[in-house]
mmCIF file of N, CA and C in Angstrom:
data_model
loop_
_atom_site.group_PDB
_atom_site.id
_atom_site.type_symbol
_atom_site.label_atom_id
_atom_site.label_comp_id
_atom_site.label_asym_id
_atom_site.label_seq_id
_atom_site.Cartn_x
_atom_site.Cartn_y
_atom_site.Cartn_z
ATOM 1 N N UNK A 1 -1.269 -4.017 -11.825
ATOM 2 C CA UNK A 1 -0.028 -3.470 -11.314
ATOM 3 C C UNK A 1 -0.345 -2.407 -10.273
ATOM 4 N N UNK A 2 0.512 -2.312 -9.292
ATOM 5 C CA UNK A 2 0.363 -1.327 -8.232
ATOM 6 C C UNK A 2 1.464 -0.300 -8.390
ATOM 7 N N UNK A 3 1.090 0.974 -8.368
ATOM 8 C CA UNK A 3 2.052 2.056 -8.455
ATOM 9 C C UNK A 3 2.184 2.688 -7.083
ATOM 10 N N UNK A 4 3.358 2.653 -6.505
ATOM 11 C CA UNK A 4 3.612 3.280 -5.203
ATOM 12 C C UNK A 4 4.447 4.527 -5.438
ATOM 13 N N UNK A 5 3.980 5.646 -4.900
ATOM 14 C CA UNK A 5 4.681 6.910 -5.069
ATOM 15 C C UNK A 5 5.046 7.438 -3.693
ATOM 16 N N UNK A 6 6.305 7.739 -3.481
ATOM 17 C CA UNK A 6 6.733 8.385 -2.243
ATOM 18 C C UNK A 6 6.723 9.885 -2.487
ATOM 19 N N UNK A 7 5.998 10.599 -1.657
ATOM 20 C CA UNK A 7 5.928 12.043 -1.776
ATOM 21 C C UNK A 7 6.507 12.631 -0.513
ATOM 22 N N UNK A 8 7.454 13.534 -0.664
ATOM 23 C CA UNK A 8 8.015 14.178 0.517
ATOM 24 C C UNK A 8 7.913 15.681 0.329
ATOM 25 N N UNK A 9 7.610 16.328 1.403
ATOM 26 C CA UNK A 9 7.442 17.770 1.379
ATOM 27 C C UNK A 9 8.623 18.384 2.104
ATOM 28 N N UNK A 10 9.441 19.083 1.381
ATOM 29 C CA UNK A 10 10.627 19.691 1.976
ATOM 30 C C UNK A 10 11.694 19.866 0.921
ATOM 31 N N UNK A 11 12.624 20.689 1.195
ATOM 32 C CA UNK A 11 13.720 20.940 0.262
ATOM 33 C C UNK A 11 14.942 20.164 0.705
ATOM 34 N N UNK A 12 15.702 19.684 -0.271
ATOM 35 C CA UNK A 12 16.953 19.001 0.063
ATOM 36 C C UNK A 12 17.872 19.987 0.760
ATOM 37 N N UNK A 13 18.638 19.485 1.695
ATOM 38 C CA UNK A 13 19.533 20.320 2.485
ATOM 39 C C UNK A 13 20.964 19.885 2.199
ATOM 40 N N UNK A 14 21.572 20.407 1.123
ATOM 41 C CA UNK A 14 22.880 19.910 0.674
ATOM 42 C C UNK A 14 24.027 20.210 1.629
ATOM 43 N N UNK A 15 23.831 21.098 2.601
ATOM 44 C CA UNK A 15 24.905 21.416 3.535
ATOM 45 C C UNK A 15 25.231 20.232 4.426
ATOM 46 N N UNK A 16 24.198 19.481 4.838
ATOM 47 C CA UNK A 16 24.428 18.371 5.754
ATOM 48 C C UNK A 16 24.548 17.029 5.051
ATOM 49 N N UNK A 17 23.765 16.826 3.995
ATOM 50 C CA UNK A 17 23.876 15.579 3.227
ATOM 51 C C UNK A 17 23.029 15.697 1.962
ATOM 52 N N UNK A 18 23.244 14.812 1.019
ATOM 53 C CA UNK A 18 22.539 14.862 -0.262
ATOM 54 C C UNK A 18 21.099 14.398 -0.179
ATOM 55 N N UNK A 19 20.750 13.618 0.846
ATOM 56 C CA UNK A 19 19.404 13.066 0.930
ATOM 57 C C UNK A 19 18.591 13.620 2.088
ATOM 58 N N UNK A 20 19.174 14.509 2.914
ATOM 59 C CA UNK A 20 18.455 15.076 4.051
ATOM 60 C C UNK A 20 17.428 16.091 3.554
ATOM 61 N N UNK A 21 16.311 16.170 4.232
ATOM 62 C CA UNK A 21 15.241 17.077 3.848
ATOM 63 C C UNK A 21 14.892 17.977 5.021
ATOM 64 N N UNK A 22 14.777 19.272 4.744
ATOM 65 C CA UNK A 22 14.276 20.187 5.761
ATOM 66 C C UNK A 22 12.809 19.879 5.993
ATOM 67 N N UNK A 23 12.310 20.070 7.176
ATOM 68 C CA UNK A 23 10.910 19.790 7.436
ATOM 69 C C UNK A 23 10.499 20.284 8.804
ATOM 70 N N UNK A 24 9.351 19.819 9.265
ATOM 71 C CA UNK A 24 8.846 20.186 10.580
ATOM 72 C C UNK A 24 8.644 18.929 11.410
ATOM 73 N N UNK A 25 8.653 19.087 12.699
ATOM 74 C CA UNK A 25 8.359 17.980 13.596
ATOM 75 C C UNK A 25 6.844 17.928 13.762
ATOM 76 N N UNK A 26 6.264 16.778 13.503
ATOM 77 C CA UNK A 26 4.814 16.635 13.620
ATOM 78 C C UNK A 26 4.458 16.076 14.984
ATOM 79 N N UNK A 27 3.691 16.842 15.730
ATOM 80 C CA UNK A 27 3.232 16.374 17.030
ATOM 81 C C UNK A 27 1.766 16.714 17.250
ATOM 82 N N UNK A 28 1.144 17.467 16.334
ATOM 83 C CA UNK A 28 -0.262 17.813 16.473
ATOM 84 C C UNK A 28 -1.136 16.781 15.779
ATOM 85 N N UNK A 29 -2.429 16.943 15.902
ATOM 86 C CA UNK A 29 -3.363 16.027 15.242
ATOM 87 C C UNK A 29 -3.277 16.139 13.724
ATOM 88 N N UNK A 30 -3.553 15.032 13.060
ATOM 89 C CA UNK A 30 -3.703 15.019 11.606
ATOM 90 C C UNK A 30 -5.164 15.359 11.349
ATOM 91 N N UNK A 31 -5.431 16.573 10.858
ATOM 92 C CA UNK A 31 -6.811 17.028 10.722
ATOM 93 C C UNK A 31 -7.468 16.494 9.458
ATOM 94 N N UNK A 32 -6.665 16.046 8.521
ATOM 95 C CA UNK A 32 -7.180 15.398 7.309
ATOM 96 C C UNK A 32 -6.342 14.161 7.054
ATOM 97 N N UNK A 33 -6.995 13.028 6.866
ATOM 98 C CA UNK A 33 -6.307 11.775 6.529
ATOM 99 C C UNK A 33 -7.305 10.999 5.686
ATOM 100 N N UNK A 34 -7.253 11.201 4.369
ATOM 101 C CA UNK A 34 -8.280 10.646 3.488
ATOM 102 C C UNK A 34 -7.757 10.533 2.063
ATOM 103 N N UNK A 35 -8.455 9.756 1.264
ATOM 104 C CA UNK A 35 -8.213 9.761 -0.171
ATOM 105 C C UNK A 35 -8.761 11.086 -0.681
ATOM 106 N N UNK A 36 -8.007 11.741 -1.555
ATOM 107 C CA UNK A 36 -8.408 13.062 -2.029
ATOM 108 C C UNK A 36 -9.857 13.080 -2.481
ATOM 109 N N UNK A 37 -10.595 14.079 -1.975
ATOM 110 C CA UNK A 37 -11.970 14.290 -2.393
ATOM 111 C C UNK A 37 -13.030 13.540 -1.607
ATOM 112 N N UNK A 38 -12.650 12.733 -0.615
ATOM 113 C CA UNK A 38 -13.653 11.936 0.098
ATOM 114 C C UNK A 38 -14.272 12.638 1.302
ATOM 115 N N UNK A 39 -13.627 13.635 1.834
ATOM 116 C CA UNK A 39 -14.168 14.416 2.952
ATOM 117 C C UNK A 39 -14.571 13.556 4.148
ATOM 118 N N UNK A 40 -13.637 12.744 4.637
ATOM 119 C CA UNK A 40 -13.876 11.961 5.852
ATOM 120 C C UNK A 40 -13.731 12.904 7.040
ATOM 121 N N UNK A 41 -14.732 12.947 7.901
ATOM 122 C CA UNK A 41 -14.672 13.856 9.052
ATOM 123 C C UNK A 41 -13.864 13.238 10.179
ATOM 124 N N UNK A 42 -13.360 14.094 11.046
ATOM 125 C CA UNK A 42 -12.601 13.638 12.207
ATOM 126 C C UNK A 42 -11.111 13.817 12.002
ATOM 127 N N UNK A 43 -10.390 13.811 13.104
ATOM 128 C CA UNK A 43 -8.938 13.936 13.057
ATOM 129 C C UNK A 43 -8.312 12.731 13.755
ATOM 130 N N UNK A 44 -7.018 12.578 13.545
ATOM 131 C CA UNK A 44 -6.264 11.481 14.153
ATOM 132 C C UNK A 44 -5.054 12.057 14.878
ATOM 133 N N UNK A 45 -4.659 11.466 16.013
ATOM 134 C CA UNK A 45 -3.410 11.913 16.635
ATOM 135 C C UNK A 45 -2.228 11.568 15.718
ATOM 136 N N UNK A 46 -1.173 12.345 15.797
ATOM 137 C CA UNK A 46 -0.010 12.127 14.923
ATOM 138 C C UNK A 46 0.579 10.736 15.100
ATOM 139 N N UNK A 47 0.405 10.138 16.278
ATOM 140 C CA UNK A 47 0.968 8.816 16.564
ATOM 141 C C UNK A 47 -0.122 7.749 16.710
ATOM 142 N N UNK A 48 -1.206 7.906 15.956
ATOM 143 C CA UNK A 48 -2.337 6.971 16.045
ATOM 144 C C UNK A 48 -1.880 5.533 15.791
ATOM 145 N N UNK A 49 -2.526 4.609 16.477
ATOM 146 C CA UNK A 49 -2.253 3.197 16.231
ATOM 147 C C UNK A 49 -2.833 2.792 14.881
ATOM 148 N N UNK A 50 -2.243 1.803 14.224
ATOM 149 C CA UNK A 50 -2.716 1.395 12.898
ATOM 150 C C UNK A 50 -4.203 1.058 12.838
ATOM 151 N N UNK A 51 -4.744 0.412 13.899
ATOM 152 C CA UNK A 51 -6.163 0.046 13.849
ATOM 153 C C UNK A 51 -7.073 1.276 13.860
ATOM 154 N N UNK A 52 -6.634 2.368 14.460
ATOM 155 C CA UNK A 52 -7.402 3.613 14.444
ATOM 156 C C UNK A 52 -7.415 4.223 13.041
ATOM 157 N N UNK A 53 -6.278 4.190 12.368
ATOM 158 C CA UNK A 53 -6.196 4.697 10.992
ATOM 159 C C UNK A 53 -7.046 3.816 10.070
ATOM 160 N N UNK A 54 -6.988 2.499 10.254
ATOM 161 C CA UNK A 54 -7.826 1.588 9.460
ATOM 162 C C UNK A 54 -9.299 1.929 9.628
ATOM 163 N N UNK A 55 -9.739 2.077 10.874
ATOM 164 C CA UNK A 55 -11.147 2.381 11.135
ATOM 165 C C UNK A 55 -11.544 3.712 10.496
ATOM 166 N N UNK A 56 -10.665 4.679 10.570
ATOM 167 C CA UNK A 56 -10.930 5.994 9.985
ATOM 168 C C UNK A 56 -11.120 5.888 8.467
ATOM 169 N N UNK A 57 -10.178 5.228 7.791
ATOM 170 C CA UNK A 57 -10.260 5.103 6.328
ATOM 171 C C UNK A 57 -11.400 4.187 5.893
ATOM 172 N N UNK A 58 -11.756 3.225 6.724
ATOM 173 C CA UNK A 58 -12.829 2.291 6.390
ATOM 174 C C UNK A 58 -14.205 2.853 6.719
ATOM 175 N N UNK A 59 -14.279 4.120 7.144
ATOM 176 C CA UNK A 59 -15.587 4.736 7.365
ATOM 177 C C UNK A 59 -16.313 4.957 6.035
ATOM 178 N N UNK A 60 -15.590 4.853 4.923
ATOM 179 C CA UNK A 60 -16.216 4.857 3.597
ATOM 180 C C UNK A 60 -16.767 3.448 3.375
ATOM 181 N N UNK A 61 -18.042 3.347 3.049
ATOM 182 C CA UNK A 61 -18.707 2.048 2.894
ATOM 183 C C UNK A 61 -17.977 1.166 1.888
ATOM 184 N N UNK A 62 -17.834 -0.096 2.226
ATOM 185 C CA UNK A 62 -17.223 -1.124 1.376
ATOM 186 C C UNK A 62 -15.725 -0.968 1.171
ATOM 187 N N UNK A 63 -15.068 -0.123 1.938
ATOM 188 C CA UNK A 63 -13.615 0.013 1.830
ATOM 189 C C UNK A 63 -12.965 -0.935 2.817
ATOM 190 N N UNK A 64 -11.868 -1.542 2.412
ATOM 191 C CA UNK A 64 -11.091 -2.416 3.278
ATOM 192 C C UNK A 64 -9.622 -2.053 3.101
ATOM 193 N N UNK A 65 -8.949 -1.710 4.200
ATOM 194 C CA UNK A 65 -7.536 -1.347 4.144
ATOM 195 C C UNK A 65 -6.755 -2.094 5.209
ATOM 196 N N UNK A 66 -5.476 -2.237 4.966
ATOM 197 C CA UNK A 66 -4.533 -2.745 5.963
ATOM 198 C C UNK A 66 -3.527 -1.629 6.209
ATOM 199 N N UNK A 67 -3.254 -1.347 7.471
ATOM 200 C CA UNK A 67 -2.349 -0.256 7.822
ATOM 201 C C UNK A 67 -1.262 -0.782 8.742
ATOM 202 N N UNK A 68 -0.027 -0.401 8.462
ATOM 203 C CA UNK A 68 1.067 -0.694 9.393
ATOM 204 C C UNK A 68 1.806 0.611 9.673
ATOM 205 N N UNK A 69 2.402 0.675 10.835
ATOM 206 C CA UNK A 69 3.125 1.871 11.253
ATOM 207 C C UNK A 69 4.467 1.441 11.821
ATOM 208 N N UNK A 70 5.521 2.127 11.401
ATOM 209 C CA UNK A 70 6.856 1.850 11.909
ATOM 210 C C UNK A 70 7.452 3.153 12.428
ATOM 211 N N UNK A 71 7.990 3.128 13.642
ATOM 212 C CA UNK A 71 8.724 4.266 14.182
ATOM 213 C C UNK A 71 10.171 4.063 13.742
ATOM 214 N N UNK A 72 10.694 5.002 12.950
ATOM 215 C CA UNK A 72 11.976 4.797 12.291
ATOM 216 C C UNK A 72 13.201 5.199 13.110
ATOM 217 N N UNK A 73 13.034 6.125 14.047
ATOM 218 C CA UNK A 73 14.219 6.581 14.766
ATOM 219 C C UNK A 73 13.852 7.118 16.147
ATOM 220 N N UNK A 74 14.857 7.555 16.876
ATOM 221 C CA UNK A 74 14.655 8.052 18.234
ATOM 222 C C UNK A 74 13.886 9.369 18.269
ATOM 223 N N UNK A 75 13.717 10.014 17.124
ATOM 224 C CA UNK A 75 12.998 11.282 17.065
ATOM 225 C C UNK A 75 11.511 11.075 16.796
ATOM 226 N N UNK A 76 11.091 9.833 16.622
ATOM 227 C CA UNK A 76 9.683 9.530 16.413
ATOM 228 C C UNK A 76 9.220 9.651 14.981
ATOM 229 N N UNK A 77 10.142 9.597 14.028
ATOM 230 C CA UNK A 77 9.757 9.629 12.621
ATOM 231 C C UNK A 77 8.874 8.418 12.334
ATOM 232 N N UNK A 78 7.706 8.667 11.751
ATOM 233 C CA UNK A 78 6.721 7.614 11.532
ATOM 234 C C UNK A 78 6.601 7.310 10.043
ATOM 235 N N UNK A 79 6.622 6.016 9.715
ATOM 236 C CA UNK A 79 6.350 5.573 8.352
ATOM 237 C C UNK A 79 5.048 4.779 8.384
ATOM 238 N N UNK A 80 4.090 5.184 7.554
ATOM 239 C CA UNK A 80 2.819 4.483 7.432
ATOM 240 C C UNK A 80 2.812 3.729 6.122
ATOM 241 N N UNK A 81 2.309 2.510 6.135
ATOM 242 C CA UNK A 81 2.042 1.777 4.897
ATOM 243 C C UNK A 81 0.555 1.465 4.904
ATOM 244 N N UNK A 82 -0.154 2.016 3.923
ATOM 245 C CA UNK A 82 -1.599 1.834 3.795
ATOM 246 C C UNK A 82 -1.845 1.061 2.505
ATOM 247 N N UNK A 83 -2.443 -0.118 2.640
ATOM 248 C CA UNK A 83 -2.751 -0.952 1.482
ATOM 249 C C UNK A 83 -4.262 -1.030 1.326
ATOM 250 N N UNK A 84 -4.753 -0.565 0.191
ATOM 251 C CA UNK A 84 -6.183 -0.616 -0.099
ATOM 252 C C UNK A 84 -6.466 -1.960 -0.743
ATOM 253 N N UNK A 85 -7.232 -2.816 -0.046
ATOM 254 C CA UNK A 85 -7.500 -4.162 -0.553
ATOM 255 C C UNK A 85 -8.937 -4.342 -1.014
ATOM 256 N N UNK A 86 -9.783 -3.370 -0.782
ATOM 257 C CA UNK A 86 -11.164 -3.406 -1.259
ATOM 258 C C UNK A 86 -11.706 -1.999 -1.298
ATOM 259 N N UNK A 87 -12.267 -1.585 -2.437
ATOM 260 C CA UNK A 87 -12.751 -0.225 -2.603
ATOM 261 C C UNK A 87 -14.145 -0.223 -3.191
ATOM 262 N N UNK A 88 -14.957 0.753 -2.782
ATOM 263 C CA UNK A 88 -16.329 0.808 -3.281
ATOM 264 C C UNK A 88 -16.381 0.926 -4.802
ATOM 265 N N UNK A 89 -17.220 0.093 -5.414
ATOM 266 C CA UNK A 89 -17.421 0.159 -6.857
ATOM 267 C C UNK A 89 -16.320 -0.453 -7.692
ATOM 268 N N UNK A 90 -15.354 -1.104 -7.062
ATOM 269 C CA UNK A 90 -14.231 -1.692 -7.799
ATOM 270 C C UNK A 90 -14.265 -3.199 -7.630
ATOM 271 N N UNK A 91 -14.277 -3.905 -8.737
ATOM 272 C CA UNK A 91 -14.312 -5.362 -8.704
ATOM 273 C C UNK A 91 -13.386 -5.894 -9.785
ATOM 274 N N UNK A 92 -12.595 -6.917 -9.506
ATOM 275 C CA UNK A 92 -12.416 -7.641 -8.249
ATOM 276 C C UNK A 92 -11.662 -6.789 -7.232
ATOM 277 N N UNK A 93 -11.725 -7.238 -5.978
ATOM 278 C CA UNK A 93 -11.038 -6.519 -4.901
ATOM 279 C C UNK A 93 -9.571 -6.332 -5.257
ATOM 280 N N UNK A 94 -9.061 -5.128 -5.026
ATOM 281 C CA UNK A 94 -7.662 -4.831 -5.332
ATOM 282 C C UNK A 94 -7.460 -4.259 -6.718
ATOM 283 N N UNK A 95 -8.503 -4.302 -7.560
ATOM 284 C CA UNK A 95 -8.387 -3.736 -8.897
ATOM 285 C C UNK A 95 -8.668 -2.243 -8.832
ATOM 286 N N UNK A 96 -8.246 -1.530 -9.835
ATOM 287 C CA UNK A 96 -8.526 -0.101 -9.914
ATOM 288 C C UNK A 96 -7.490 0.730 -9.185
ATOM 289 N N UNK A 97 -7.518 2.019 -9.468
ATOM 290 C CA UNK A 97 -6.576 2.942 -8.862
ATOM 291 C C UNK A 97 -7.248 3.695 -7.716
ATOM 292 N N UNK A 98 -6.467 4.030 -6.726
ATOM 293 C CA UNK A 98 -6.923 4.854 -5.611
ATOM 294 C C UNK A 98 -6.121 6.141 -5.689
ATOM 295 N N UNK A 99 -6.803 7.262 -5.570
ATOM 296 C CA UNK A 99 -6.128 8.551 -5.617
ATOM 297 C C UNK A 99 -5.151 8.674 -4.446
ATOM 298 N N UNK A 100 -4.273 9.663 -4.493
ATOM 299 C CA UNK A 100 -3.303 9.880 -3.420
ATOM 300 C C UNK A 100 -4.002 10.158 -2.097
ATOM 301 N N UNK A 101 -3.366 9.747 -1.018
ATOM 302 C CA UNK A 101 -3.859 10.125 0.304
ATOM 303 C C UNK A 101 -3.577 11.604 0.539
ATOM 304 N N UNK A 102 -4.540 12.282 1.117
ATOM 305 C CA UNK A 102 -4.385 13.684 1.474
ATOM 306 C C UNK A 102 -4.259 13.719 2.995
ATOM 307 N N UNK A 103 -3.077 14.052 3.481
ATOM 308 C CA UNK A 103 -2.824 14.088 4.929
ATOM 309 C C UNK A 103 -2.364 15.496 5.296
ATOM 310 N N UNK A 104 -3.102 16.116 6.224
ATOM 311 C CA UNK A 104 -2.816 17.493 6.625
ATOM 312 C C UNK A 104 -2.748 17.552 8.141
ATOM 313 N N UNK A 105 -1.748 18.282 8.633
ATOM 314 C CA UNK A 105 -1.634 18.469 10.070
ATOM 315 C C UNK A 105 -2.081 19.854 10.438
#
C-alpha cells in the first residue's frame, strides 16, 4: 500500500475562505530537495523542469523516481508529484516506505 500525505505550511485564512492558506510566494532556489536525512548537495530553481528534479533525486545510487510538475494557476503555483519506483536496499522495486521529502527554500 502507498500512503500519500499532503503537507501544507500555513494557517487557514477564514476571512477570505475556509480552505485558503496564508503563505509566501516562492521564487528563489530550493536549497534542499531530498528525502529526509540524505544530504543531497546542490539546489534547484523554484520552477525546475521535472527531469532536473528526477536527476537530482536519483543522485542517490540505485534510486529511480518519476516526477511530474503542473502549474496550477496564473500565479505560478506549482504542484509536484514524485513517485519513488526504485530505492536502494529495497526489493522488490516499489516496496518499502520512503521518508517525507524535505524541501526548503
